[in-house]
Short mmCIF file of C-alpha atoms in Angstrom, two decimals:
data_model
loop_
_atom_site.label_atom_id
_atom_site.label_comp_id
_atom_site.label_asym_id
_atom_site.label_seq_id
_atom_site.Cartn_x
_atom_site.Cartn_y
_atom_site.Cartn_z
CA MET A 1 208.58 138.00 235.12
CA ASN A 2 205.35 136.10 235.89
CA SER A 3 206.98 132.95 235.34
CA ILE A 4 210.30 133.44 237.69
CA SER A 5 207.92 134.97 240.46
CA LYS A 6 205.99 131.51 240.40
CA TYR A 7 208.90 129.64 240.47
CA PHE A 8 210.65 130.91 243.30
CA SER A 9 206.79 130.70 245.06
CA ASP A 10 206.46 127.12 244.03
CA LEU A 11 210.35 126.33 245.44
CA PHE A 12 209.42 128.16 248.98
CA LYS A 13 206.04 126.71 249.31
CA GLY A 14 207.55 123.35 248.36
CA ILE A 15 209.92 123.62 251.15
CA SER A 16 207.32 124.87 253.68
CA SER A 17 204.76 122.37 253.13
CA LEU A 18 207.59 119.44 253.51
CA TRP A 19 208.57 120.93 256.70
CA ALA A 20 205.36 121.00 258.26
CA GLY A 21 205.22 117.41 257.05
CA MET A 22 208.44 116.32 258.75
CA ARG A 23 207.64 118.43 262.07
CA VAL A 24 204.43 116.15 262.32
CA THR A 25 206.28 113.02 261.90
CA GLY A 26 209.62 114.33 264.03
CA LYS A 27 206.99 115.36 267.12
CA TYR A 28 205.93 111.84 266.92
CA PHE A 29 209.36 110.34 266.87
CA VAL A 30 210.27 112.50 269.97
CA SER A 31 206.92 111.70 271.76
CA PRO A 32 206.88 108.03 272.11
CA GLY A 33 204.86 107.84 275.23
CA GLN A 34 201.83 108.40 272.36
CA ILE A 35 202.39 104.42 271.01
CA VAL A 36 199.52 102.85 270.86
CA THR A 37 200.52 98.98 270.02
CA GLN A 38 198.61 96.97 272.60
CA GLN A 39 201.45 94.41 273.67
CA TYR A 40 198.65 91.60 273.60
CA PRO A 41 199.97 88.56 275.37
CA GLU A 42 201.33 90.20 278.57
CA ASN A 43 198.36 92.72 279.25
CA ARG A 44 195.68 89.81 278.58
CA ALA A 45 194.55 90.47 282.57
CA THR A 46 193.68 94.25 281.18
CA LEU A 47 193.01 93.93 277.98
CA LYS A 48 189.69 96.69 277.20
CA MET A 49 188.67 96.45 274.00
CA GLU A 50 186.92 99.33 272.02
CA PRO A 51 182.77 99.37 272.54
CA ARG A 52 182.73 99.58 268.41
CA PHE A 53 184.89 96.00 268.34
CA LYS A 54 183.01 93.18 266.05
CA GLY A 55 183.93 90.03 268.33
CA GLU A 56 181.14 87.68 267.78
CA ILE A 57 177.28 88.33 267.62
CA ILE A 58 175.63 87.87 270.73
CA MET A 59 172.00 87.89 272.14
CA PRO A 60 171.66 90.07 274.66
CA HIS A 61 169.69 88.90 277.93
CA ASP A 62 168.49 90.57 280.67
CA GLU A 63 168.80 89.60 284.51
CA ASN A 64 165.28 87.51 283.86
CA ASN A 65 166.63 85.80 281.68
CA GLN A 66 164.73 87.26 278.78
CA HIS A 67 165.96 88.58 275.42
CA ALA A 68 164.08 90.47 272.47
CA CYS A 69 164.20 88.15 269.78
CA THR A 70 160.92 87.31 268.30
CA GLY A 71 162.14 84.67 265.88
CA CYS A 72 160.94 87.08 262.81
CA GLY A 73 164.08 85.31 260.41
CA ILE A 74 165.57 88.92 259.24
CA CYS A 75 168.76 88.13 260.03
CA GLU A 76 168.73 84.48 258.61
CA ILE A 77 167.53 86.06 255.54
CA ASN A 78 170.03 88.93 255.70
CA CYS A 79 172.97 86.54 256.44
CA PRO A 80 175.04 86.92 253.57
CA ASN A 81 176.99 83.77 254.32
CA GLY A 82 173.91 81.43 256.10
CA SER A 83 175.81 81.46 259.41
CA ILE A 84 172.35 82.30 260.97
CA GLU A 85 170.05 79.40 261.86
CA ILE A 86 166.61 80.09 263.50
CA ILE A 87 164.63 77.29 264.93
CA THR A 88 161.34 78.36 265.89
CA ASP A 89 158.14 77.15 267.44
CA ARG A 90 154.50 77.70 267.61
CA VAL A 91 153.45 77.66 271.99
CA PRO A 92 150.22 78.87 272.92
CA ASN A 93 150.04 82.36 275.01
CA ALA A 94 147.65 83.41 278.03
CA ASP A 95 145.04 84.20 275.16
CA GLY A 96 144.86 80.70 274.16
CA LYS A 97 146.24 81.86 270.52
CA LEU A 98 149.39 80.21 269.18
CA GLU A 99 152.80 82.50 269.22
CA ARG A 100 155.73 82.39 267.28
CA VAL A 101 158.85 81.96 269.85
CA ILE A 102 162.10 80.59 269.07
CA ASP A 103 163.47 77.38 270.20
CA LYS A 104 167.05 77.79 269.01
CA HIS A 105 168.65 80.91 267.26
CA ILE A 106 171.97 78.85 266.20
CA PHE A 107 175.07 81.51 265.25
CA HIS A 108 178.15 79.91 263.02
CA LEU A 109 180.81 81.09 263.83
CA SER A 110 183.16 79.41 261.63
CA MET A 111 181.24 80.92 258.55
CA CYS A 112 180.63 84.72 259.97
CA THR A 113 182.66 87.87 258.11
CA PHE A 114 181.41 90.26 261.06
CA CYS A 115 179.97 92.02 258.37
CA GLY A 116 177.20 93.27 260.90
CA LEU A 117 173.92 93.46 258.89
CA CYS A 118 172.02 91.33 261.24
CA VAL A 119 173.02 93.60 264.47
CA LYS A 120 171.80 96.41 261.65
CA THR A 121 168.54 94.90 260.23
CA CYS A 122 167.44 93.26 263.49
CA PRO A 123 163.53 94.94 264.43
CA SER A 124 163.78 94.27 267.96
CA ASP A 125 167.62 95.01 268.41
CA ALA A 126 168.25 91.61 270.03
CA LEU A 127 171.22 91.20 268.45
CA ALA A 128 175.10 93.04 269.18
CA PHE A 129 178.65 92.57 268.99
CA GLY A 130 180.28 91.10 271.93
CA GLN A 131 184.46 91.61 272.88
CA GLU A 132 185.13 88.32 272.91
CA PHE A 133 187.83 87.54 270.39
CA GLU A 134 190.11 84.73 271.55
CA HIS A 135 188.06 82.12 269.55
CA ALA A 136 190.43 79.74 268.79
CA VAL A 137 189.35 75.52 269.54
CA PHE A 138 190.54 72.55 268.91
CA ASP A 139 186.65 70.96 267.44
CA ARG A 140 185.17 73.25 264.92
CA HIS A 141 181.86 72.28 265.94
CA LYS A 142 182.23 74.64 269.32
CA LEU A 143 182.21 77.25 266.52
CA THR A 144 178.26 76.69 266.40
CA LYS A 145 176.71 78.75 268.96
CA VAL A 146 173.40 78.51 270.12
CA LEU A 147 172.91 82.55 270.96
CA ASN A 148 168.96 82.39 273.31
CA GLN A 149 169.97 80.77 276.99
CA PRO A 150 168.46 77.78 277.64
CA GLY A 151 164.81 78.33 279.75
CA SER A 152 165.05 82.25 278.07
CA SER A 153 161.50 83.81 277.44
CA LEU A 154 160.56 87.23 274.78
CA LYS A 155 160.31 90.04 276.80
CA LYS A 156 157.25 91.49 276.59
CA GLU A 157 157.76 95.04 276.79
CA ALA A 158 160.12 95.30 273.96
CA LYS A 159 158.21 94.73 271.65
CA LYS A 160 156.52 98.08 270.45
CA MET B 1 245.73 121.16 269.55
CA SER B 2 244.07 118.24 267.10
CA SER B 3 247.15 116.22 268.72
CA LYS B 4 244.98 115.40 272.07
CA ILE B 5 243.21 112.99 269.61
CA TYR B 6 243.85 109.57 269.32
CA ASP B 7 245.24 108.27 266.07
CA PHE B 8 244.47 105.32 264.80
CA SER B 9 248.01 104.79 262.96
CA SER B 10 249.68 104.33 265.59
CA LEU B 11 248.00 101.07 266.40
CA THR B 12 247.61 99.85 262.64
CA GLY B 13 251.40 101.05 262.40
CA SER B 14 252.64 98.83 265.34
CA ILE B 15 250.48 96.08 263.42
CA ASP B 16 252.24 96.52 260.38
CA ALA B 17 255.50 96.41 261.93
CA ALA B 18 255.16 93.25 263.56
CA LEU B 19 253.92 91.80 260.73
CA ASN B 20 256.99 93.03 258.79
CA SER B 21 259.57 91.75 261.19
CA TRP B 22 257.51 88.25 261.00
CA MET B 23 257.74 87.58 257.43
CA SER B 24 258.82 88.88 253.66
CA PRO B 25 257.26 92.30 253.00
CA GLY B 26 254.87 90.94 250.00
CA LEU B 27 253.58 88.17 252.38
CA ALA B 28 252.91 91.34 255.10
CA VAL B 29 251.09 93.25 252.38
CA LEU B 30 249.36 90.24 251.89
CA THR B 31 248.30 89.44 255.19
CA GLU B 32 247.16 92.63 255.88
CA LEU B 33 244.92 92.68 252.60
CA VAL B 34 243.14 89.34 254.26
CA ILE B 35 242.68 90.84 257.55
CA ILE B 36 241.45 94.40 256.37
CA GLY B 37 239.38 92.52 254.12
CA LEU B 38 237.64 90.21 256.82
CA VAL B 39 237.15 93.19 259.08
CA PHE B 40 235.10 94.76 256.10
CA LEU B 41 232.85 92.18 255.81
CA ILE B 42 232.37 91.68 259.27
CA PHE B 43 231.49 95.62 259.62
CA TYR B 44 229.76 95.17 256.41
CA ALA B 45 227.54 92.29 257.88
CA LEU B 46 227.13 93.86 261.32
CA LEU B 47 226.37 97.32 260.00
CA GLY B 48 223.87 96.16 257.75
CA LEU B 49 222.02 94.22 260.32
CA PHE B 50 222.09 96.91 262.57
CA LEU B 51 220.72 99.27 259.82
CA VAL B 52 217.98 96.92 259.04
CA TYR B 53 217.26 97.06 263.15
CA LEU B 54 217.11 101.00 263.34
CA GLU B 55 214.96 101.51 260.07
CA ARG B 56 212.43 99.31 261.53
CA LYS B 57 212.99 100.65 264.68
CA VAL B 58 212.72 104.70 263.52
CA CYS B 59 209.69 103.53 261.37
CA ALA B 60 207.47 102.59 263.81
CA VAL B 61 208.33 104.71 266.39
CA ILE B 62 207.20 107.74 263.71
CA GLN B 63 203.96 105.63 262.89
CA ASN B 64 203.17 104.94 266.85
CA ARG B 65 203.93 101.74 266.83
CA VAL B 66 206.48 99.23 269.17
CA GLY B 67 208.65 98.13 265.87
CA PRO B 68 210.37 94.46 266.77
CA ASN B 69 210.06 93.43 270.24
CA ARG B 70 210.13 89.78 270.54
CA VAL B 71 213.36 88.13 269.12
CA GLY B 72 215.89 89.04 271.97
CA LYS B 73 215.60 92.05 274.15
CA TRP B 74 214.31 94.88 272.45
CA GLY B 75 214.21 92.63 269.25
CA LEU B 76 217.78 92.89 268.81
CA LEU B 77 217.72 89.86 267.47
CA GLN B 78 215.26 89.93 264.80
CA THR B 79 217.21 90.55 262.02
CA ILE B 80 219.50 87.81 262.28
CA ALA B 81 216.53 85.56 262.53
CA ASP B 82 215.94 87.18 258.99
CA LEU B 83 219.28 86.58 257.87
CA ILE B 84 218.39 82.74 258.54
CA LYS B 85 215.79 82.82 257.12
CA LEU B 86 216.89 84.39 254.04
CA LEU B 87 219.59 81.90 253.70
CA MET B 88 217.28 79.22 254.31
CA LYS B 89 215.38 80.36 251.52
CA GLU B 90 215.40 78.85 247.98
CA LEU B 91 217.36 81.02 244.85
CA ILE B 92 214.52 80.31 242.40
CA PRO B 93 216.38 80.06 238.55
CA ILE B 94 214.63 82.10 235.98
CA ARG B 95 214.18 79.71 233.13
CA LYS B 96 214.35 82.60 230.29
CA ALA B 97 216.65 84.87 232.13
CA ASP B 98 220.19 85.46 230.90
CA HIS B 99 222.07 83.76 233.59
CA LEU B 100 225.21 84.99 233.77
CA LEU B 101 223.89 88.47 234.11
CA PHE B 102 221.40 87.49 236.32
CA VAL B 103 223.69 85.51 238.71
CA LEU B 104 226.28 88.62 238.62
CA ALA B 105 224.00 91.57 239.00
CA PRO B 106 223.71 91.06 242.99
CA PHE B 107 227.57 91.26 242.87
CA ILE B 108 228.36 94.15 240.62
CA VAL B 109 226.11 96.05 243.22
CA ILE B 110 227.45 94.78 246.27
CA ILE B 111 231.47 95.43 245.16
CA ALA B 112 230.47 99.04 244.39
CA SER B 113 229.29 99.46 247.80
CA PHE B 114 232.30 97.23 249.40
CA MET B 115 235.15 99.40 247.21
CA ALA B 116 233.18 102.77 248.04
CA MET B 117 233.27 102.24 251.65
CA GLY B 118 237.38 101.38 251.77
CA ALA B 119 237.87 105.41 251.25
CA VAL B 120 235.78 106.47 254.29
CA PRO B 121 237.80 107.90 256.87
CA PHE B 122 236.51 106.29 260.12
CA ALA B 123 238.83 108.14 262.67
CA LYS B 124 241.76 109.91 263.01
CA GLY B 125 244.52 107.21 261.21
CA LEU B 126 241.61 105.07 260.52
CA HIS B 127 241.30 104.90 256.36
CA VAL B 128 241.88 102.51 254.08
CA LEU B 129 242.47 104.35 251.43
CA ASP B 130 243.57 107.69 251.55
CA PHE B 131 243.44 109.11 247.83
CA ASN B 132 244.24 112.62 247.25
CA ILE B 133 241.01 112.28 244.80
CA GLY B 134 238.71 110.68 247.47
CA VAL B 135 235.51 113.07 246.53
CA PHE B 136 235.81 111.89 243.23
CA TYR B 137 237.09 108.23 244.51
CA VAL B 138 233.64 107.88 246.04
CA MET B 139 231.05 109.82 244.03
CA ALA B 140 232.72 107.68 240.48
CA VAL B 141 232.47 104.10 242.56
CA SER B 142 229.14 104.42 244.11
CA SER B 143 227.66 105.05 240.59
CA LEU B 144 228.58 101.75 239.27
CA GLY B 145 225.95 100.12 241.26
CA VAL B 146 223.75 101.20 238.82
CA VAL B 147 225.17 99.33 236.70
CA GLY B 148 224.19 96.27 238.51
CA ILE B 149 220.73 97.74 238.74
CA LEU B 150 220.41 98.15 235.30
CA ILE B 151 222.04 94.40 234.52
CA ALA B 152 219.30 92.79 237.55
CA GLY B 153 216.44 94.55 235.61
CA TRP B 154 217.47 93.40 232.26
CA SER B 155 218.49 89.92 232.45
CA SER B 156 215.27 88.79 234.52
CA ASN B 157 213.46 88.90 231.59
CA SER B 158 210.51 90.40 233.32
CA LYS B 159 208.56 93.23 232.46
CA TYR B 160 208.80 95.17 236.23
CA PRO B 161 212.32 94.26 236.67
CA LEU B 162 213.01 96.16 233.33
CA ILE B 163 210.78 99.06 234.02
CA GLY B 164 212.17 99.44 237.85
CA ALA B 165 215.78 99.46 235.82
CA MET B 166 214.96 101.92 233.70
CA ARG B 167 213.68 104.35 236.17
CA SER B 168 216.20 103.76 238.02
CA GLY B 169 219.18 104.81 235.55
CA ALA B 170 217.16 107.66 234.69
CA GLN B 171 217.23 108.58 238.21
CA ILE B 172 220.70 108.28 239.05
CA VAL B 173 221.96 109.78 236.06
CA SER B 174 220.33 113.15 236.93
CA TYR B 175 220.74 113.12 240.60
CA GLU B 176 224.54 112.95 240.31
CA LEU B 177 224.98 115.65 239.10
CA SER B 178 223.43 117.60 241.83
CA VAL B 179 225.71 115.64 244.66
CA GLY B 180 228.72 116.01 242.59
CA LEU B 181 228.01 119.93 242.59
CA SER B 182 226.89 119.74 246.13
CA LEU B 183 230.34 117.94 246.85
CA MET B 184 232.32 120.04 244.52
CA ALA B 185 230.83 123.15 246.89
CA ILE B 186 233.02 121.89 249.90
CA VAL B 187 235.89 121.12 247.44
CA VAL B 188 235.95 124.67 246.53
CA PHE B 189 235.96 125.86 249.92
CA SER B 190 238.74 123.25 251.23
CA GLY B 191 240.75 123.59 248.05
CA THR B 192 241.59 120.13 248.57
CA MET B 193 239.63 116.58 247.24
CA SER B 194 241.32 114.12 249.33
CA LEU B 195 238.88 113.27 252.05
CA SER B 196 241.78 113.63 255.09
CA GLY B 197 242.42 117.21 253.49
CA ILE B 198 238.72 118.12 254.27
CA ILE B 199 238.55 116.77 257.56
CA GLU B 200 241.58 118.98 258.42
CA SER B 201 240.39 121.92 257.08
CA GLN B 202 237.85 121.89 259.37
CA ALA B 203 239.81 122.15 262.57
CA ASP B 204 238.18 125.46 263.74
CA GLY B 205 234.94 124.10 262.35
CA TRP B 206 232.66 122.72 260.02
CA TRP B 207 231.97 123.45 256.45
CA ILE B 208 228.32 124.09 257.35
CA PHE B 209 229.09 126.67 260.01
CA LYS B 210 231.89 128.06 258.25
CA GLY B 211 230.77 127.96 254.80
CA HIS B 212 227.90 130.98 255.40
CA ILE B 213 224.21 129.87 254.06
CA PRO B 214 225.62 128.48 250.28
CA ALA B 215 227.15 125.41 252.34
CA PHE B 216 223.78 124.73 254.28
CA ILE B 217 221.98 125.05 250.86
CA ALA B 218 224.77 122.94 249.81
CA PHE B 219 224.01 120.41 252.32
CA ILE B 220 220.32 120.48 252.03
CA VAL B 221 220.81 119.75 248.14
CA PHE B 222 223.22 116.52 248.96
CA LEU B 223 220.42 115.34 251.26
CA ILE B 224 218.01 115.09 248.88
CA ALA B 225 219.85 114.14 245.91
CA SER B 226 222.20 111.20 247.65
CA THR B 227 218.58 110.28 249.47
CA ALA B 228 217.89 109.72 245.35
CA GLU B 229 220.64 107.95 244.43
CA ILE B 230 220.77 104.87 246.88
CA ASN B 231 216.68 104.70 245.73
CA ARG B 232 215.28 105.38 249.02
CA GLY B 233 212.56 107.56 250.87
CA PRO B 234 210.53 109.25 248.63
CA PHE B 235 212.70 108.36 245.69
CA ASP B 236 212.30 104.54 245.47
CA LEU B 237 210.33 104.45 242.14
CA ALA B 238 212.99 101.83 241.26
CA GLU B 239 211.21 99.41 243.33
CA ALA B 240 208.15 101.27 244.18
CA GLU B 241 206.34 98.15 245.51
CA SER B 242 202.63 99.61 244.64
CA GLU B 243 202.99 99.67 241.27
CA LEU B 244 205.94 97.47 240.18
CA THR B 245 205.56 94.68 242.56
CA ALA B 246 209.42 94.61 243.62
CA GLY B 247 210.92 96.64 241.05
CA PHE B 248 214.59 95.44 239.97
CA HIS B 249 214.78 92.46 242.20
CA THR B 250 211.28 91.29 241.54
CA GLU B 251 212.63 87.76 240.05
CA TYR B 252 215.71 87.52 242.76
CA SER B 253 215.02 85.46 245.83
CA GLY B 254 217.13 84.48 248.82
CA ILE B 255 220.36 85.39 249.51
CA LYS B 256 220.90 87.29 245.96
CA PHE B 257 217.92 89.19 247.54
CA ALA B 258 219.37 89.73 250.60
CA PHE B 259 222.66 91.38 248.15
CA PHE B 260 220.61 93.55 247.00
CA PHE B 261 218.60 94.83 250.32
CA LEU B 262 222.08 94.89 252.37
CA ALA B 263 223.53 96.83 249.25
CA GLU B 264 221.03 99.14 249.69
CA TYR B 265 221.26 100.19 253.47
CA ILE B 266 225.37 100.18 253.25
CA ASN B 267 225.06 102.72 250.60
CA MET B 268 223.01 104.59 252.55
CA PHE B 269 225.70 104.48 255.45
CA ILE B 270 227.94 105.45 252.60
CA VAL B 271 226.38 108.45 251.58
CA ALA B 272 225.80 109.33 255.23
CA ALA B 273 229.52 109.24 255.89
CA LEU B 274 229.94 111.13 252.96
CA GLY B 275 227.74 113.71 254.15
CA ALA B 276 229.26 113.98 257.61
CA THR B 277 232.79 113.87 256.19
CA VAL B 278 232.50 116.57 253.71
CA PHE B 279 229.91 118.43 255.78
CA LEU B 280 229.99 118.13 259.29
CA GLY B 281 233.63 117.59 259.53
CA GLY B 282 233.91 113.85 259.61
CA TRP B 283 235.68 112.37 262.81
CA MET B 284 236.66 115.95 263.41
CA PRO B 285 235.45 117.08 267.18
CA PHE B 286 233.27 119.96 267.34
CA HIS B 287 235.92 123.20 267.00
CA ILE B 288 235.00 126.98 267.47
CA GLY B 289 237.63 129.06 266.14
CA ASN B 290 240.30 129.59 268.44
CA TRP B 291 238.30 128.98 271.94
CA GLU B 292 241.38 126.60 273.06
CA GLY B 293 239.55 125.30 276.44
CA PHE B 294 236.29 124.65 274.14
CA ASN B 295 238.16 122.59 271.71
CA GLN B 296 240.25 120.82 274.39
CA VAL B 297 236.98 119.37 276.32
CA MET B 298 235.39 118.60 272.49
CA ASP B 299 238.81 116.50 272.12
CA TYR B 300 238.45 114.31 275.04
CA ILE B 301 235.54 112.46 273.20
CA PRO B 302 237.02 109.88 270.75
CA SER B 303 237.29 110.55 267.22
CA ILE B 304 235.14 107.42 266.28
CA VAL B 305 232.36 108.43 268.35
CA TRP B 306 232.29 111.70 266.71
CA PHE B 307 232.34 110.32 262.63
CA PHE B 308 229.50 107.50 263.78
CA THR B 309 226.75 110.16 266.04
CA LYS B 310 227.11 112.25 262.87
CA THR B 311 226.99 109.74 260.67
CA PHE B 312 223.83 108.16 262.06
CA PHE B 313 222.59 111.30 262.48
CA ILE B 314 222.25 112.05 258.58
CA ILE B 315 220.76 108.49 258.54
CA TYR B 316 218.48 109.41 260.73
CA VAL B 317 217.44 112.16 258.36
CA ILE B 318 217.40 110.41 255.63
CA MET B 319 215.09 107.41 257.39
CA TRP B 320 213.01 110.70 258.43
CA PHE B 321 212.24 111.40 255.02
CA LYS B 322 211.43 108.11 253.66
CA TRP B 323 208.43 107.91 256.70
CA THR B 324 206.89 110.64 255.90
CA PHE B 325 207.09 111.59 252.14
CA PRO B 326 204.69 109.69 249.77
CA ARG B 327 206.77 108.42 246.65
CA LEU B 328 207.00 111.14 243.67
CA ARG B 329 206.44 110.38 240.16
CA ILE B 330 209.34 109.97 237.81
CA ASP B 331 207.95 113.24 235.65
CA GLN B 332 208.12 114.87 239.29
CA LEU B 333 211.52 113.30 239.97
CA LEU B 334 213.16 114.63 237.20
CA THR B 335 211.51 118.00 237.56
CA LEU B 336 212.96 118.53 240.90
CA GLU B 337 216.28 117.82 239.63
CA TRP B 338 216.27 119.53 236.44
CA LYS B 339 214.40 122.17 237.44
CA PHE B 340 214.89 123.24 240.99
CA LEU B 341 218.24 120.77 242.60
CA LEU B 342 220.52 121.55 239.49
CA PRO B 343 220.09 125.56 238.68
CA ILE B 344 220.09 126.00 242.71
CA SER B 345 223.17 124.08 242.95
CA MET B 346 224.78 125.62 239.68
CA PHE B 347 224.05 129.10 241.21
CA ASN B 348 225.09 128.31 244.73
CA ILE B 349 228.47 126.79 243.22
CA LEU B 350 229.23 130.07 241.78
CA LEU B 351 228.12 132.01 244.51
CA ILE B 352 230.47 130.21 246.90
CA ALA B 353 233.62 130.67 244.02
CA PHE B 354 233.11 134.05 244.42
CA LEU B 355 233.41 134.06 248.34
CA VAL B 356 236.16 131.85 248.45
CA LEU B 357 237.54 134.58 246.00
CA MET B 358 236.80 137.49 248.26
CA HIS B 359 237.84 135.45 251.02
CA TRP B 360 235.04 136.30 253.20
CA HIS B 361 234.73 132.64 254.37
CA PHE B 362 236.02 131.89 257.64
#
């Protein structure tokens, strides 16, 4: 008797759960307003990327053309593909001591897999992800980018 | 009442008379066969292309996507582009395959669906083969397709096709029973096996409404079992991509693969047409008992429109299944048939026989 009631309860539970699934997809079918696809080349002017989108590595600069990179090289060590190269320089500061500053922070976009380890491990939050994604170029040398802008300097108060 | 509906047999009759007046009777029959064959070939190809397009659009909308929209207006030419691509693909010969059977298999599958298509009543008088055992004929012919699938799996000389074909065999042989019993329910109601007779018996209401709950249960069982029989939806174990690469047609390429693909979609149409004919009245407009005015208004909609509306409704439901449910395991598949569908449909047919004996149906 118990097995018979289990048989019928299985049957009706199965039907109700199948119907629940069909209701969900049926609701999607009758509400085409929920379509999330972006019609890319047509909506290029109005396209807005999500903030979490990983387009490329950038180094944010403030209005005084200052960045937060101390040239410690942690990003270079952490990069699994060797797509970051840092060329540092030693210049005397106000006290006359030699201090390390970056000369060039080189980012090879062609080797980057956008794993985000450099952004995550940067102790001074100098790196970030940009939203730019149209990277196709005819010369691969153009994929090697210098992230610090010419004439930029280290933001002093950023280091705590 | 039904005389208002345009009868296509007047058109086909006049073509027949014209041909007979121009040539000898034997030659006229031959010409008619050629014409019908050509019409069916063109219909078959166009329907296949359209169903593939429809499937991709329905799937896309269910998954909140847009679907094909680049080739032609709304992507309507997408499947034609795909067909041209498939026609240009190389037919790769398999070195240790059984060559004769390997080449033969897609044709068996496609011929089976072609033969079943012949018995489908498209509109009033538009019916190629009107057997007095129409339901039986469609069942018998459509299950020939599994022979082609088994041959394809066997002759490929490869493990994935063989496993896929064996699964397909087990699946179709089991689900054939439920399809048969659920169709038999309506045969018991209408008292005839001919498809035109079943349609005529629905002139005062479709069987799904006239047959109380048992007819509705039979309809549901038919939908599930026929989805399994055409190797689709949650029952596509024969070609489970994630397990068997492509199942029985793994080794096929180019147009031979396209034949399997096309036959699968045409089988879906045939199953839907059969379901629409038997349960939803085929080309018969929506009639309620003896409401003369209402029935006459419904008669103004052409019968071919009624047929295709109902058929595409069932096709939509089958697609809805496919894009909602995850694939079953092989033991779950056989459990569903032998423990649930078969006992239910057997009990159902007993109930229907009782209803008919007591004259409790309308």
